[in-house]
């Protein structure tokens, strides 16, 4: 991705067409560095967590803070500084230059080493723990790799570690391992055993090693990353098994990843389990068609066993990139902070891992406001540059610009929260673009509450263009959000233009309800026949207002109206309701019928009236009413039923009035229903009625069949059979006779079964009584004689006594019992005999 510096109108990374977010961000190291590079050129740099050390082509070494400010300057040589090395503490520095000079000195001590060689010294590396007395070592590289160790009397003793394969181009010291590169390849030396444990040859020997130098980087104490030409190798130092040692070193190196890159490598650095690669790029100019230097690239790749996956790739616009070669670029990094420094002769660029603020910046730049808002909410404790509210407001503005007004209004709920000023600002903004309707559904109604003017403004907007939406808001919004009087007047004004508009009338009724003008609201609801009328009456106890509107309520919903009236008899009396419904008998009947169902006695004074009402409007319920009512005049009812020829009701009334024979005659003559006649006769259980039924049926064969099938349990069938005329043809006579015989057999079987059960039960109870009477009875000093009421047992236990105990548990002294006049030896309890004589009153005598 391409960014621009505020101080320099210079691109720092090329904008990529893809939507993938960059992994790093870039900024130019300025301040003192800018001053240095205006007069000089950078040749090398080393990074410590506390400071930076920059070497130049004019032989100067500058110590810089992380902002690029110069803190110290050293004039080392008049020619190019080739390498700067620092120990881990940052207290000792090694410097080598093109004129063969090598210096190792303490930044905060007088300790110093100077040496001048007869050839350019390309590299120097001090021991990582140089600050410790027993690790006073450093190596230099020119034509030989020399190790310097401080020995006796602080003298430095050199020793040759390697020579004969060309100039030493690079050295990296980590722990006890030294890795270096010469013209032939990369070697690793174990400083403990002083053994060289590997040789990794370079792949492309056609490249000049001075123009395309090797890049080395230790990822950790045992992992070395090698970049040379366009080849990358990741090597792992491992311990050799004791059985494999023989004459071999105790360690060996295994190449775990190896892959090629598209461009030439100028530097390497690890980032987690990935690699940062600085690449030198050449391209063909479109104008001259000649190969020229392009902007260097900084790539993040994921190593694979034989290839790599590109994670990100940025082209860097550094000053003077057109004139630079592969050897002019260097990549240094700070392990603790994941800072990467790209060094070129005229520029130093710092690459940092992007933090959450940068991520949000990128999302906002790409107009991904939803994701930016979510990222800010998740990381609200760590972000420093952004505020959730600012991102949210930008998101709302973006949605409004896109015309997504509903979504923008919905997001206001979450983003604006309880900030009333912002809410009111957004409402006015929506008003300016004519989208008040969009935000109306999401306006806060409780905590916070906006100014009444805001809600009134929205309601007026709906009232002018959308009656249904206006009605919905009135129903959903609490009445205290706005000035109810103003809105009522506005609705009334609109009703003058359209007086029959049901939506406006319904809304006006709701507004009257909010304003506690329930009478007016009730009138509108009744006019509209609105379902909420009953709820309104109940909720606000408007029964006094509906005394003269009962007919309207009944016309609207008779069932609900009747239930309401009956549930509130104490507020509107039965008499008042009946009076109001006098001119609407059909409604009067509905009310009285439901009243009768609830309580047969409450409306007894209207039972006579109800006979006519049932006969006129609800005949199916007339007979049940006559049966259940004990207050209706039977003569009046009989008169009405006979006038209307209601046979079933007339039969019932005749039987109830004691005229069963007339009732039976009507059943036989009017209904001609033998089954009903038989059922009637069974109910009355009158012998004379059965006789009349038989006489009436004797010359009607179908009636005879019905009688034969049904009277067997009430009348002796022989009486009927004897009266049947000789030769009369009776349908299904045989079946009827068979049924009579079967019924008789069934009766016999039932009687025998009952007898067996009775005998078995009697025997069982007798045995139970016998077992009970055979049990002993406890007699102690608490019992008394039922005759003399003195203790049943004498106080002197040595004196003999006689006690009589009955099975009913009454006890007597024997002398207190009266002498029996009967010859029978069995005595009975006087108390129980006075009530009744039963099996529990026989005697049980005790003697001592």
mmCIF file with all atom_site columns, N, CA, C and O in Angstrom, residues 252-297:
data_model
loop_
_atom_site.group_PDB
_atom_site.id
_atom_site.type_symbol
_atom_site.label_atom_id
_atom_site.label_alt_id
_atom_site.label_comp_id
_atom_site.label_asym_id
_atom_site.label_entity_id
_atom_site.label_seq_id
_atom_site.pdbx_PDB_ins_code
_atom_site.Cartn_x
_atom_site.Cartn_y
_atom_site.Cartn_z
_atom_site.occupancy
_atom_site.B_iso_or_equiv
_atom_site.pdbx_formal_charge
_atom_site.auth_seq_id
_atom_site.auth_comp_id
_atom_site.auth_asym_id
_atom_site.auth_atom_id
_atom_site.pdbx_PDB_model_num
ATOM 1   N N  . UNK A 1 252 ? 25.141 -30.813 13.775  1.00 0.00 ? 252 UNK A N  1
ATOM 2   C CA . UNK A 1 252 ? 25.046 -30.773 12.315  1.00 0.00 ? 252 UNK A CA 1
ATOM 3   C C  . UNK A 1 252 ? 23.906 -29.810 11.942  1.00 0.00 ? 252 UNK A C  1
ATOM 4   O O  . UNK A 1 252 ? 23.120 -29.396 12.793  1.00 0.00 ? 252 UNK A O  1
ATOM 5   N N  . UNK A 1 253 ? 23.828 -29.476 10.671  1.00 0.00 ? 253 UNK A N  1
ATOM 6   C CA . UNK A 1 253 ? 22.841 -28.512 10.184  1.00 0.00 ? 253 UNK A CA 1
ATOM 7   C C  . UNK A 1 253 ? 21.921 -29.200 9.183   1.00 0.00 ? 253 UNK A C  1
ATOM 8   O O  . UNK A 1 253 ? 22.384 -29.915 8.292   1.00 0.00 ? 253 UNK A O  1
ATOM 9   N N  . UNK A 1 254 ? 20.621 -28.966 9.374   1.00 0.00 ? 254 UNK A N  1
ATOM 10  C CA . UNK A 1 254 ? 19.620 -29.504 8.446   1.00 0.00 ? 254 UNK A CA 1
ATOM 11  C C  . UNK A 1 254 ? 18.857 -28.332 7.819   1.00 0.00 ? 254 UNK A C  1
ATOM 12  O O  . UNK A 1 254 ? 18.402 -27.431 8.529   1.00 0.00 ? 254 UNK A O  1
ATOM 13  N N  . UNK A 1 255 ? 18.747 -28.343 6.486   1.00 0.00 ? 255 UNK A N  1
ATOM 14  C CA . UNK A 1 255 ? 17.983 -27.310 5.789   1.00 0.00 ? 255 UNK A CA 1
ATOM 15  C C  . UNK A 1 255 ? 16.502 -27.713 5.828   1.00 0.00 ? 255 UNK A C  1
ATOM 16  O O  . UNK A 1 255 ? 16.109 -28.693 5.194   1.00 0.00 ? 255 UNK A O  1
ATOM 17  N N  . UNK A 1 256 ? 15.717 -26.962 6.590   1.00 0.00 ? 256 UNK A N  1
ATOM 18  C CA . UNK A 1 256 ? 14.308 -27.342 6.787   1.00 0.00 ? 256 UNK A CA 1
ATOM 19  C C  . UNK A 1 256 ? 13.390 -26.674 5.769   1.00 0.00 ? 256 UNK A C  1
ATOM 20  O O  . UNK A 1 256 ? 12.321 -27.192 5.449   1.00 0.00 ? 256 UNK A O  1
ATOM 21  N N  . UNK A 1 257 ? 13.780 -25.490 5.261   1.00 0.00 ? 257 UNK A N  1
ATOM 22  C CA . UNK A 1 257 ? 12.994 -24.804 4.225   1.00 0.00 ? 257 UNK A CA 1
ATOM 23  C C  . UNK A 1 257 ? 13.964 -24.287 3.167   1.00 0.00 ? 257 UNK A C  1
ATOM 24  O O  . UNK A 1 257 ? 15.050 -23.783 3.507   1.00 0.00 ? 257 UNK A O  1
ATOM 25  N N  . UNK A 1 258 ? 13.550 -24.375 1.923   1.00 0.00 ? 258 UNK A N  1
ATOM 26  C CA . UNK A 1 258 ? 14.363 -23.851 0.837   1.00 0.00 ? 258 UNK A CA 1
ATOM 27  C C  . UNK A 1 258 ? 13.437 -23.439 -0.297  1.00 0.00 ? 258 UNK A C  1
ATOM 28  O O  . UNK A 1 258 ? 12.593 -24.235 -0.738  1.00 0.00 ? 258 UNK A O  1
ATOM 29  N N  . UNK A 1 259 ? 13.586 -22.214 -0.771  1.00 0.00 ? 259 UNK A N  1
ATOM 30  C CA . UNK A 1 259 ? 12.742 -21.746 -1.873  1.00 0.00 ? 259 UNK A CA 1
ATOM 31  C C  . UNK A 1 259 ? 13.437 -20.583 -2.568  1.00 0.00 ? 259 UNK A C  1
ATOM 32  O O  . UNK A 1 259 ? 14.375 -19.974 -2.033  1.00 0.00 ? 259 UNK A O  1
ATOM 33  N N  . UNK A 1 260 ? 12.968 -20.286 -3.765  1.00 0.00 ? 260 UNK A N  1
ATOM 34  C CA . UNK A 1 260 ? 13.503 -19.175 -4.548  1.00 0.00 ? 260 UNK A CA 1
ATOM 35  C C  . UNK A 1 260 ? 12.510 -18.035 -4.562  1.00 0.00 ? 260 UNK A C  1
ATOM 36  O O  . UNK A 1 260 ? 11.295 -18.240 -4.475  1.00 0.00 ? 260 UNK A O  1
ATOM 37  N N  . UNK A 1 261 ? 13.035 -16.822 -4.702  1.00 0.00 ? 261 UNK A N  1
ATOM 38  C CA . UNK A 1 261 ? 12.202 -15.626 -4.784  1.00 0.00 ? 261 UNK A CA 1
ATOM 39  C C  . UNK A 1 261 ? 12.260 -15.059 -6.202  1.00 0.00 ? 261 UNK A C  1
ATOM 40  O O  . UNK A 1 261 ? 13.109 -15.450 -7.016  1.00 0.00 ? 261 UNK A O  1
ATOM 41  N N  . UNK A 1 262 ? 11.377 -14.130 -6.465  1.00 0.00 ? 262 UNK A N  1
ATOM 42  C CA . UNK A 1 262 ? 11.287 -13.545 -7.794  1.00 0.00 ? 262 UNK A CA 1
ATOM 43  C C  . UNK A 1 262 ? 12.413 -12.546 -8.038  1.00 0.00 ? 262 UNK A C  1
ATOM 44  O O  . UNK A 1 262 ? 12.872 -12.379 -9.177  1.00 0.00 ? 262 UNK A O  1
ATOM 45  N N  . UNK A 1 263 ? 12.896 -11.905 -6.953  1.00 0.00 ? 263 UNK A N  1
ATOM 46  C CA . UNK A 1 263 ? 13.894 -10.853 -7.101  1.00 0.00 ? 263 UNK A CA 1
ATOM 47  C C  . UNK A 1 263 ? 15.114 -11.190 -6.248  1.00 0.00 ? 263 UNK A C  1
ATOM 48  O O  . UNK A 1 263 ? 15.132 -12.154 -5.480  1.00 0.00 ? 263 UNK A O  1
ATOM 49  N N  . UNK A 1 264 ? 16.147 -10.338 -6.391  1.00 0.00 ? 264 UNK A N  1
ATOM 50  C CA . UNK A 1 264 ? 17.395 -10.535 -5.651  1.00 0.00 ? 264 UNK A CA 1
ATOM 51  C C  . UNK A 1 264 ? 17.229 -10.034 -4.221  1.00 0.00 ? 264 UNK A C  1
ATOM 52  O O  . UNK A 1 264 ? 16.657 -8.974  -3.970  1.00 0.00 ? 264 UNK A O  1
ATOM 53  N N  . UNK A 1 265 ? 17.817 -10.809 -3.298  1.00 0.00 ? 265 UNK A N  1
ATOM 54  C CA . UNK A 1 265 ? 17.623 -10.535 -1.869  1.00 0.00 ? 265 UNK A CA 1
ATOM 55  C C  . UNK A 1 265 ? 18.696 -9.581  -1.378  1.00 0.00 ? 265 UNK A C  1
ATOM 56  O O  . UNK A 1 265 ? 19.897 -9.803  -1.590  1.00 0.00 ? 265 UNK A O  1
ATOM 57  N N  . UNK A 1 266 ? 18.232 -8.522  -0.675  1.00 0.00 ? 266 UNK A N  1
ATOM 58  C CA . UNK A 1 266 ? 19.157 -7.558  -0.065  1.00 0.00 ? 266 UNK A CA 1
ATOM 59  C C  . UNK A 1 266 ? 19.162 -7.657  1.448   1.00 0.00 ? 266 UNK A C  1
ATOM 60  O O  . UNK A 1 266 ? 20.053 -7.100  2.099   1.00 0.00 ? 266 UNK A O  1
ATOM 61  N N  . UNK A 1 267 ? 18.184 -8.304  2.021   1.00 0.00 ? 267 UNK A N  1
ATOM 62  C CA . UNK A 1 267 ? 18.136 -8.431  3.471   1.00 0.00 ? 267 UNK A CA 1
ATOM 63  C C  . UNK A 1 267 ? 17.028 -9.362  3.910   1.00 0.00 ? 267 UNK A C  1
ATOM 64  O O  . UNK A 1 267 ? 16.047 -9.575  3.187   1.00 0.00 ? 267 UNK A O  1
ATOM 65  N N  . UNK A 1 268 ? 17.183 -9.933  5.116   1.00 0.00 ? 268 UNK A N  1
ATOM 66  C CA . UNK A 1 268 ? 16.207 -10.884 5.686   1.00 0.00 ? 268 UNK A CA 1
ATOM 67  C C  . UNK A 1 268 ? 15.984 -10.546 7.147   1.00 0.00 ? 268 UNK A C  1
ATOM 68  O O  . UNK A 1 268 ? 16.886 -10.057 7.835   1.00 0.00 ? 268 UNK A O  1
ATOM 69  N N  . UNK A 1 269 ? 14.782 -10.877 7.619   1.00 0.00 ? 269 UNK A N  1
ATOM 70  C CA . UNK A 1 269 ? 14.474 -10.729 9.051   1.00 0.00 ? 269 UNK A CA 1
ATOM 71  C C  . UNK A 1 269 ? 13.271 -11.616 9.367   1.00 0.00 ? 269 UNK A C  1
ATOM 72  O O  . UNK A 1 269 ? 12.372 -11.779 8.535   1.00 0.00 ? 269 UNK A O  1
ATOM 73  N N  . UNK A 1 270 ? 13.252 -12.204 10.576  1.00 0.00 ? 270 UNK A N  1
ATOM 74  C CA . UNK A 1 270 ? 12.091 -13.027 10.943  1.00 0.00 ? 270 UNK A CA 1
ATOM 75  C C  . UNK A 1 270 ? 10.981 -12.165 11.543  1.00 0.00 ? 270 UNK A C  1
ATOM 76  O O  . UNK A 1 270 ? 11.241 -11.126 12.148  1.00 0.00 ? 270 UNK A O  1
ATOM 77  N N  . UNK A 1 271 ? 9.751  -12.626 11.349  1.00 0.00 ? 271 UNK A N  1
ATOM 78  C CA . UNK A 1 271 ? 8.587  -12.015 12.014  1.00 0.00 ? 271 UNK A CA 1
ATOM 79  C C  . UNK A 1 271 ? 7.637  -13.163 12.370  1.00 0.00 ? 271 UNK A C  1
ATOM 80  O O  . UNK A 1 271 ? 6.979  -13.726 11.494  1.00 0.00 ? 271 UNK A O  1
ATOM 81  N N  . UNK A 1 272 ? 7.615  -13.523 13.637  1.00 0.00 ? 272 UNK A N  1
ATOM 82  C CA . UNK A 1 272 ? 6.875  -14.716 14.109  1.00 0.00 ? 272 UNK A CA 1
ATOM 83  C C  . UNK A 1 272 ? 7.378  -15.925 13.335  1.00 0.00 ? 272 UNK A C  1
ATOM 84  O O  . UNK A 1 272 ? 8.574  -16.175 13.291  1.00 0.00 ? 272 UNK A O  1
ATOM 85  N N  . UNK A 1 273 ? 6.505  -16.676 12.687  1.00 0.00 ? 273 UNK A N  1
ATOM 86  C CA . UNK A 1 273 ? 6.936  -17.846 11.916  1.00 0.00 ? 273 UNK A CA 1
ATOM 87  C C  . UNK A 1 273 ? 7.056  -17.509 10.432  1.00 0.00 ? 273 UNK A C  1
ATOM 88  O O  . UNK A 1 273 ? 7.134  -18.407 9.590   1.00 0.00 ? 273 UNK A O  1
ATOM 89  N N  . UNK A 1 274 ? 7.078  -16.218 10.102  1.00 0.00 ? 274 UNK A N  1
ATOM 90  C CA . UNK A 1 274 ? 7.181  -15.784 8.716   1.00 0.00 ? 274 UNK A CA 1
ATOM 91  C C  . UNK A 1 274 ? 8.504  -15.044 8.512   1.00 0.00 ? 274 UNK A C  1
ATOM 92  O O  . UNK A 1 274 ? 9.285  -14.839 9.449   1.00 0.00 ? 274 UNK A O  1
ATOM 93  N N  . UNK A 1 275 ? 8.754  -14.635 7.258   1.00 0.00 ? 275 UNK A N  1
ATOM 94  C CA . UNK A 1 275 ? 9.982  -13.934 6.918   1.00 0.00 ? 275 UNK A CA 1
ATOM 95  C C  . UNK A 1 275 ? 9.663  -12.595 6.286   1.00 0.00 ? 275 UNK A C  1
ATOM 96  O O  . UNK A 1 275 ? 8.702  -12.470 5.517   1.00 0.00 ? 275 UNK A O  1
ATOM 97  N N  . UNK A 1 276 ? 10.491 -11.608 6.614   1.00 0.00 ? 276 UNK A N  1
ATOM 98  C CA . UNK A 1 276 ? 10.460 -10.318 5.923   1.00 0.00 ? 276 UNK A CA 1
ATOM 99  C C  . UNK A 1 276 ? 11.669 -10.299 4.993   1.00 0.00 ? 276 UNK A C  1
ATOM 100 O O  . UNK A 1 276 ? 12.814 -10.494 5.436   1.00 0.00 ? 276 UNK A O  1
ATOM 101 N N  . UNK A 1 277 ? 11.435 -10.067 3.703   1.00 0.00 ? 277 UNK A N  1
ATOM 102 C CA . UNK A 1 277 ? 12.507 -10.109 2.706   1.00 0.00 ? 277 UNK A CA 1
ATOM 103 C C  . UNK A 1 277 ? 12.555 -8.770  1.992   1.00 0.00 ? 277 UNK A C  1
ATOM 104 O O  . UNK A 1 277 ? 11.549 -8.309  1.443   1.00 0.00 ? 277 UNK A O  1
ATOM 105 N N  . UNK A 1 278 ? 13.745 -8.143  2.010   1.00 0.00 ? 278 UNK A N  1
ATOM 106 C CA . UNK A 1 278 ? 13.984 -6.928  1.237   1.00 0.00 ? 278 UNK A CA 1
ATOM 107 C C  . UNK A 1 278 ? 14.603 -7.339  -0.091  1.00 0.00 ? 278 UNK A C  1
ATOM 108 O O  . UNK A 1 278 ? 15.656 -7.999  -0.122  1.00 0.00 ? 278 UNK A O  1
ATOM 109 N N  . UNK A 1 279 ? 13.944 -6.959  -1.177  1.00 0.00 ? 279 UNK A N  1
ATOM 110 C CA . UNK A 1 279 ? 14.370 -7.423  -2.502  1.00 0.00 ? 279 UNK A CA 1
ATOM 111 C C  . UNK A 1 279 ? 14.782 -6.251  -3.380  1.00 0.00 ? 279 UNK A C  1
ATOM 112 O O  . UNK A 1 279 ? 14.172 -5.172  -3.354  1.00 0.00 ? 279 UNK A O  1
ATOM 113 N N  . UNK A 1 280 ? 15.851 -6.510  -4.171  1.00 0.00 ? 280 UNK A N  1
ATOM 114 C CA . UNK A 1 280 ? 16.307 -5.552  -5.174  1.00 0.00 ? 280 UNK A CA 1
ATOM 115 C C  . UNK A 1 280 ? 15.638 -5.928  -6.495  1.00 0.00 ? 280 UNK A C  1
ATOM 116 O O  . UNK A 1 280 ? 15.695 -7.082  -6.934  1.00 0.00 ? 280 UNK A O  1
ATOM 117 N N  . UNK A 1 281 ? 15.022 -4.920  -7.144  1.00 0.00 ? 281 UNK A N  1
ATOM 118 C CA . UNK A 1 281 ? 14.194 -5.202  -8.310  1.00 0.00 ? 281 UNK A CA 1
ATOM 119 C C  . UNK A 1 281 ? 14.736 -4.446  -9.518  1.00 0.00 ? 281 UNK A C  1
ATOM 120 O O  . UNK A 1 281 ? 15.106 -3.262  -9.429  1.00 0.00 ? 281 UNK A O  1
ATOM 121 N N  . UNK A 1 282 ? 14.782 -5.162  -10.646 1.00 0.00 ? 282 UNK A N  1
ATOM 122 C CA . UNK A 1 282 ? 15.093 -4.521  -11.925 1.00 0.00 ? 282 UNK A CA 1
ATOM 123 C C  . UNK A 1 282 ? 13.890 -4.693  -12.835 1.00 0.00 ? 282 UNK A C  1
ATOM 124 O O  . UNK A 1 282 ? 13.198 -5.712  -12.782 1.00 0.00 ? 282 UNK A O  1
ATOM 125 N N  . UNK A 1 283 ? 13.657 -3.695  -13.685 1.00 0.00 ? 283 UNK A N  1
ATOM 126 C CA . UNK A 1 283 ? 12.541 -3.766  -14.609 1.00 0.00 ? 283 UNK A CA 1
ATOM 127 C C  . UNK A 1 283 ? 12.911 -3.092  -15.915 1.00 0.00 ? 283 UNK A C  1
ATOM 128 O O  . UNK A 1 283 ? 13.881 -2.329  -15.992 1.00 0.00 ? 283 UNK A O  1
ATOM 129 N N  . UNK A 1 284 ? 12.149 -3.391  -16.945 1.00 0.00 ? 284 UNK A N  1
ATOM 130 C CA . UNK A 1 284 ? 12.376 -2.809  -18.267 1.00 0.00 ? 284 UNK A CA 1
ATOM 131 C C  . UNK A 1 284 ? 11.593 -1.514  -18.358 1.00 0.00 ? 284 UNK A C  1
ATOM 132 O O  . UNK A 1 284 ? 10.376 -1.488  -18.153 1.00 0.00 ? 284 UNK A O  1
ATOM 133 N N  . UNK A 1 285 ? 12.273 -0.431  -18.663 1.00 0.00 ? 285 UNK A N  1
ATOM 134 C CA . UNK A 1 285 ? 11.611 0.865   -18.791 1.00 0.00 ? 285 UNK A CA 1
ATOM 135 C C  . UNK A 1 285 ? 10.707 0.872   -20.015 1.00 0.00 ? 285 UNK A C  1
ATOM 136 O O  . UNK A 1 285 ? 11.097 0.419   -21.106 1.00 0.00 ? 285 UNK A O  1
ATOM 137 N N  . UNK A 1 286 ? 9.496  1.364   -19.852 1.00 0.00 ? 286 UNK A N  1
ATOM 138 C CA . UNK A 1 286 ? 8.551  1.423   -20.960 1.00 0.00 ? 286 UNK A CA 1
ATOM 139 C C  . UNK A 1 286 ? 8.984  2.429   -22.024 1.00 0.00 ? 286 UNK A C  1
ATOM 140 O O  . UNK A 1 286 ? 8.667  2.287   -23.204 1.00 0.00 ? 286 UNK A O  1
ATOM 141 N N  . UNK A 1 287 ? 9.726  3.450   -21.608 1.00 0.00 ? 287 UNK A N  1
ATOM 142 C CA . UNK A 1 287 ? 10.124 4.495   -22.548 1.00 0.00 ? 287 UNK A CA 1
ATOM 143 C C  . UNK A 1 287 ? 11.369 4.081   -23.330 1.00 0.00 ? 287 UNK A C  1
ATOM 144 O O  . UNK A 1 287 ? 11.411 4.124   -24.566 1.00 0.00 ? 287 UNK A O  1
ATOM 145 N N  . UNK A 1 288 ? 12.422 3.685   -22.591 1.00 0.00 ? 288 UNK A N  1
ATOM 146 C CA . UNK A 1 288 ? 13.704 3.389   -23.244 1.00 0.00 ? 288 UNK A CA 1
ATOM 147 C C  . UNK A 1 288 ? 13.886 1.919   -23.563 1.00 0.00 ? 288 UNK A C  1
ATOM 148 O O  . UNK A 1 288 ? 14.787 1.555   -24.318 1.00 0.00 ? 288 UNK A O  1
ATOM 149 N N  . UNK A 1 289 ? 13.037 1.056   -22.976 1.00 0.00 ? 289 UNK A N  1
ATOM 150 C CA . UNK A 1 289 ? 13.151 -0.391  -23.138 1.00 0.00 ? 289 UNK A CA 1
ATOM 151 C C  . UNK A 1 289 ? 14.521 -0.897  -22.700 1.00 0.00 ? 289 UNK A C  1
ATOM 152 O O  . UNK A 1 289 ? 15.049 -1.871  -23.235 1.00 0.00 ? 289 UNK A O  1
ATOM 153 N N  . UNK A 1 290 ? 15.086 -0.218  -21.721 1.00 0.00 ? 290 UNK A N  1
ATOM 154 C CA . UNK A 1 290 ? 16.361 -0.612  -21.143 1.00 0.00 ? 290 UNK A CA 1
ATOM 155 C C  . UNK A 1 290 ? 16.133 -1.020  -19.695 1.00 0.00 ? 290 UNK A C  1
ATOM 156 O O  . UNK A 1 290 ? 15.316 -0.421  -18.988 1.00 0.00 ? 290 UNK A O  1
ATOM 157 N N  . UNK A 1 291 ? 16.847 -2.056  -19.234 1.00 0.00 ? 291 UNK A N  1
ATOM 158 C CA . UNK A 1 291 ? 16.709 -2.513  -17.853 1.00 0.00 ? 291 UNK A CA 1
ATOM 159 C C  . UNK A 1 291 ? 17.225 -1.450  -16.902 1.00 0.00 ? 291 UNK A C  1
ATOM 160 O O  . UNK A 1 291 ? 18.321 -0.922  -17.079 1.00 0.00 ? 291 UNK A O  1
ATOM 161 N N  . UNK A 1 292 ? 16.407 -1.142  -15.899 1.00 0.00 ? 292 UNK A N  1
ATOM 162 C CA . UNK A 1 292 ? 16.786 -0.124  -14.927 1.00 0.00 ? 292 UNK A CA 1
ATOM 163 C C  . UNK A 1 292 ? 16.383 -0.569  -13.530 1.00 0.00 ? 292 UNK A C  1
ATOM 164 O O  . UNK A 1 292 ? 15.653 -1.549  -13.358 1.00 0.00 ? 292 UNK A O  1
ATOM 165 N N  . UNK A 1 293 ? 16.875 0.162   -12.551 1.00 0.00 ? 293 UNK A N  1
ATOM 166 C CA . UNK A 1 293 ? 16.574 -0.169  -11.149 1.00 0.00 ? 293 UNK A CA 1
ATOM 167 C C  . UNK A 1 293 ? 15.166 0.317   -10.795 1.00 0.00 ? 293 UNK A C  1
ATOM 168 O O  . UNK A 1 293 ? 14.826 1.485   -11.046 1.00 0.00 ? 293 UNK A O  1
ATOM 169 N N  . UNK A 1 294 ? 14.406 -0.570  -10.229 1.00 0.00 ? 294 UNK A N  1
ATOM 170 C CA . UNK A 1 294 ? 13.052 -0.227  -9.781  1.00 0.00 ? 294 UNK A CA 1
ATOM 171 C C  . UNK A 1 294 ? 13.054 -0.040  -8.269  1.00 0.00 ? 294 UNK A C  1
ATOM 172 O O  . UNK A 1 294 ? 14.068 -0.221  -7.589  1.00 0.00 ? 294 UNK A O  1
ATOM 173 N N  . UNK A 1 295 ? 11.924 0.316   -7.763  1.00 0.00 ? 295 UNK A N  1
ATOM 174 C CA . UNK A 1 295 ? 11.809 0.501   -6.319  1.00 0.00 ? 295 UNK A CA 1
ATOM 175 C C  . UNK A 1 295 ? 11.986 -0.846  -5.608  1.00 0.00 ? 295 UNK A C  1
ATOM 176 O O  . UNK A 1 295 ? 11.469 -1.871  -6.071  1.00 0.00 ? 295 UNK A O  1
ATOM 177 N N  . UNK A 1 296 ? 12.721 -0.858  -4.529  1.00 0.00 ? 296 UNK A N  1
ATOM 178 C CA . UNK A 1 296 ? 12.881 -2.126  -3.787  1.00 0.00 ? 296 UNK A CA 1
ATOM 179 C C  . UNK A 1 296 ? 11.542 -2.573  -3.200  1.00 0.00 ? 296 UNK A C  1
ATOM 180 O O  . UNK A 1 296 ? 10.656 -1.757  -2.952  1.00 0.00 ? 296 UNK A O  1
ATOM 181 N N  . UNK A 1 297 ? 11.444 -3.879  -2.950  1.00 0.00 ? 297 UNK A N  1
ATOM 182 C CA . UNK A 1 297 ? 10.202 -4.440  -2.395  1.00 0.00 ? 297 UNK A CA 1
ATOM 183 C C  . UNK A 1 297 ? 10.477 -5.046  -1.025  1.00 0.00 ? 297 UNK A C  1
ATOM 184 O O  . UNK A 1 297 ? 11.538 -5.640  -0.789  1.00 0.00 ? 297 UNK A O  1
#
